[in-house]
Amino acid sequence: MFRTQKCMKMRNYLVLAFILLGGLFFMNFKTTVSEPSGSDAVAYEVPADVQQLIDNSCYGCHNSDSKNLKGKKKLSFDKMADLKIFKQIGKLEAISDVLTEGDMPPKKFLQKMPDAKMSTEEIALMGNWASDLAKKMTHSIE
Amino acid sequence: MRSRIIWYIVIGLFVGIQLVPSGRPEVVDDNPNDLLSNHQLPEHTASLLRNACYDCHSNESIYPWYAYVAPVSWLVSRDVRLGRENLNLSDWNSFSKGEKLKYLDGMAVEVGDGQMPMIIYPLTHPEAKLSREDREAFVEWTETFAEQLFSK
């Protein structure tokens, strides 16, 4: 009688230990499950040919040390990678827009700096990069 | 005698320019894609948008009396026309997710930086004067709202 009671007690402890361990595994499992949605997200990347166009025609006004206050507040290429994905997508959409509209680089600036003028092909290259990447990034978090 | 003639000319010109059409954008009451009528936004955000932005950035502009008197009417009409062209919140639900993110980022930059509402606007619309706290809370809302676009 005494022995069986002691056995039962031990069994209870064992069951309890299993439940606790199981709970721990489950909790671990849950945290690892919630992560991939973040890592599936397509990252902001600039191919070399586009980067060259940015450096030549945009970067002077659109970087975080720029003297062009309005330009840098709207868009700083050197800070793009640090932004939240929602912001990155929004800015890529704006880049694609200004290129289709022919708003950037500003016309006045091009009169002074004709070297910054982009050819139709170059505009298309940068515009497609921005709109394709924005679409890919959007789908990756949907 | 001379000053009287000058007055007649001034009044005549004033009456004359009233005949020049101002091109004032139309007010449309029924906007099925409107941001505020489709989304339950936090109260302070909704009233900020309504009080400080909707006159220029929606189809529901409320025109003050001077919007009907030239030459001021020309200026008001121009602001509303350009405002709607750049961002019409009455069309919100017709935008793609990418466009919505673009506009949310644009609103955050403009309001965060004190560029919007246009500086002259709060002179006649004191309820559109925004404090630093108002601006910060609004910028935060743009980020929360952007995230909500992707949560189901």
GROMACS .gro file of N, CA, C and O in nm, chain A residues 69-70 73-74 84-87 89-91 93-94 97 137-139 141-142, chain B residues 96-99 101-102 104-105 108-110 113 115 142-143 146-147 150 152:
model
  152
   69LEU      N    1   1.805   6.998  -4.855
   69LEU     CA    2   1.727   6.950  -4.741
   69LEU      C    3   1.600   6.877  -4.785
   69LEU      O    4   1.566   6.772  -4.732
   70LYS      N    5   1.530   6.935  -4.882
   70LYS     CA    6   1.405   6.872  -4.926
   70LYS      C    7   1.433   6.738  -4.992
   70LYS      O    8   1.363   6.641  -4.969
   73LYS      N    9   1.530   6.468  -4.726
   73LYS     CA   10   1.419   6.424  -4.640
   73LYS      C   11   1.331   6.324  -4.713
   73LYS      O   12   1.282   6.229  -4.656
   74LYS      N   13   1.310   6.349  -4.841
   74LYS     CA   14   1.222   6.261  -4.919
   74LYS      C   15   1.287   6.127  -4.948
   74LYS      O   16   1.221   6.025  -4.952
   84LYS      N   17   1.230   5.036  -4.275
   84LYS     CA   18   1.134   4.926  -4.272
   84LYS      C   19   1.087   4.897  -4.413
   84LYS      O   20   1.081   4.988  -4.498
   85ILE      N   21   1.050   4.773  -4.437
   85ILE     CA   22   1.013   4.731  -4.573
   85ILE      C   23   0.898   4.814  -4.629
   85ILE      O   24   0.894   4.845  -4.748
   86PHE      N   25   0.804   4.859  -4.543
   86PHE     CA   26   0.691   4.940  -4.591
   86PHE      C   27   0.740   5.071  -4.651
   86PHE      O   28   0.689   5.119  -4.751
   87LYS      N   29   0.841   5.128  -4.585
   87LYS     CA   30   0.898   5.255  -4.632
   87LYS      C   31   0.976   5.232  -4.761
   87LYS      O   32   0.970   5.314  -4.853
   89ILE      N   33   0.931   5.007  -4.990
   89ILE     CA   34   0.838   4.989  -5.103
   89ILE      C   35   0.782   5.124  -5.145
   89ILE      O   36   0.777   5.158  -5.263
   90GLY      N   37   0.739   5.205  -5.047
   90GLY     CA   38   0.682   5.336  -5.078
   90GLY      C   39   0.779   5.423  -5.156
   90GLY      O   40   0.743   5.490  -5.252
   91LYS      N   41   0.905   5.421  -5.115
   91LYS     CA   42   1.005   5.507  -5.183
   91LYS      C   43   1.038   5.453  -5.321
   91LYS      O   44   1.059   5.531  -5.415
   93GLU      N   45   0.832   5.297  -5.515
   93GLU     CA   46   0.718   5.339  -5.598
   93GLU      C   47   0.733   5.485  -5.641
   93GLU      O   48   0.704   5.520  -5.755
   94ALA      N   49   0.778   5.569  -5.548
   94ALA     CA   50   0.796   5.711  -5.581
   94ALA      C   51   0.907   5.728  -5.684
   94ALA      O   52   0.896   5.810  -5.776
   97ASP      N   53   0.773   5.641  -6.016
   97ASP     CA   54   0.683   5.750  -6.059
   97ASP      C   55   0.758   5.870  -6.117
   97ASP      O   56   0.726   5.916  -6.226
  137MET      N   57   0.883   4.290  -5.338
  137MET     CA   58   0.883   4.311  -5.193
  137MET      C   59   0.739   4.305  -5.140
  137MET      O   60   0.714   4.244  -5.036
  138THR      N   61   0.646   4.368  -5.212
  138THR     CA   62   0.507   4.367  -5.168
  138THR      C   63   0.453   4.224  -5.161
  138THR      O   64   0.395   4.183  -5.060
  139HIS      N   65   0.477   4.146  -5.268
  139HIS     CA   66   0.427   4.007  -5.268
  139HIS      C   67   0.490   3.926  -5.157
  139HIS      O   68   0.425   3.839  -5.098
  141ILE      N   69   0.562   3.997  -4.860
  141ILE     CA   70   0.507   4.012  -4.725
  141ILE      C   71   0.356   3.999  -4.722
  141ILE      O   72   0.292   4.016  -4.619
  142GLU      N   73   0.297   3.973  -4.838
  142GLU     CA   74   0.150   3.962  -4.843
  142GLU      C   75   0.103   3.833  -4.779
  142GLU      O   76   0.172   3.732  -4.786
  238SER      N   77  -0.327   5.079  -5.547
  238SER     CA   78  -0.262   4.951  -5.517
  238SER      C   79  -0.191   4.964  -5.382
  238SER      O   80  -0.173   5.075  -5.332
  239LYS      N   81  -0.151   4.848  -5.326
  239LYS     CA   82  -0.079   4.854  -5.198
  239LYS      C   83   0.047   4.938  -5.209
  239LYS      O   84   0.080   5.015  -5.120
  240GLY      N   85   0.119   4.922  -5.322
  240GLY     CA   86   0.242   4.999  -5.342
  240GLY      C   87   0.214   5.148  -5.341
  240GLY      O   88   0.288   5.226  -5.280
  241GLU      N   89   0.107   5.190  -5.410
  241GLU     CA   90   0.073   5.332  -5.413
  241GLU      C   91   0.035   5.381  -5.274
  241GLU      O   92   0.073   5.491  -5.232
  243LEU      N   93   0.147   5.272  -4.994
  243LEU     CA   94   0.270   5.287  -4.917
  243LEU      C   95   0.344   5.414  -4.959
  243LEU      O   96   0.403   5.483  -4.877
  244LYS      N   97   0.341   5.443  -5.090
  244LYS     CA   98   0.406   5.564  -5.140
  244LYS      C   99   0.340   5.688  -5.077
  244LYS      O  100   0.408   5.778  -5.028
  246LEU      N  101   0.156   5.703  -4.800
  246LEU     CA  102   0.175   5.708  -4.654
  246LEU      C  103   0.313   5.763  -4.622
  246LEU      O  104   0.330   5.846  -4.531
  247ASP      N  105   0.414   5.718  -4.699
  247ASP     CA  106   0.549   5.770  -4.678
  247ASP      C  107   0.553   5.920  -4.709
  247ASP      O  108   0.608   5.998  -4.632
  250ALA      N  109   0.391   6.113  -4.431
  250ALA     CA  110   0.477   6.116  -4.312
  250ALA      C  111   0.587   6.219  -4.329
  250ALA      O  112   0.615   6.297  -4.237
  251VAL      N  113   0.650   6.223  -4.447
  251VAL     CA  114   0.759   6.318  -4.469
  251VAL      C  115   0.705   6.462  -4.465
  251VAL      O  116   0.760   6.548  -4.397
  252GLU      N  117   0.595   6.487  -4.538
  252GLU     CA  118   0.543   6.623  -4.547
  252GLU      C  119   0.496   6.676  -4.412
  252GLU      O  120   0.525   6.790  -4.376
  255ASP      N  121   0.789   6.695  -4.146
  255ASP     CA  122   0.883   6.802  -4.176
  255ASP      C  123   0.818   6.940  -4.169
  255ASP      O  124   0.883   7.042  -4.192
  257GLN      N  125   0.593   7.063  -4.376
  257GLN     CA  126   0.563   7.120  -4.508
  257GLN      C  127   0.413   7.122  -4.536
  257GLN      O  128   0.365   7.200  -4.618
  284THR      N  129   0.098   5.671  -3.968
  284THR     CA  130   0.125   5.627  -4.105
  284THR      C  131   0.196   5.492  -4.105
  284THR      O  132   0.170   5.407  -4.190
  285GLU      N  133   0.283   5.470  -4.005
  285GLU     CA  134   0.357   5.344  -4.002
  285GLU      C  135   0.268   5.229  -3.956
  285GLU      O  136   0.271   5.119  -4.012
  288ALA      N  137   0.040   5.142  -4.239
  288ALA     CA  138   0.110   5.069  -4.344
  288ALA      C  139   0.118   4.921  -4.307
  288ALA      O  140   0.092   4.834  -4.390
  289GLU      N  141   0.151   4.892  -4.181
  289GLU     CA  142   0.160   4.753  -4.139
  289GLU      C  143   0.025   4.684  -4.148
  289GLU      O  144   0.015   4.568  -4.186
  292PHE      N  145  -0.105   4.490  -4.445
  292PHE     CA  146  -0.056   4.356  -4.475
  292PHE      C  147  -0.100   4.252  -4.373
  292PHE      O  148  -0.067   4.136  -4.386
  294LYS      N  149  -0.383   4.027  -4.196
  294LYS     CA  150  -0.519   3.986  -4.238
  294LYS      C  151  -0.604   3.959  -4.116
  294LYS      O  152  -0.555   3.935  -4.010
   0.00000   0.00000   0.00000
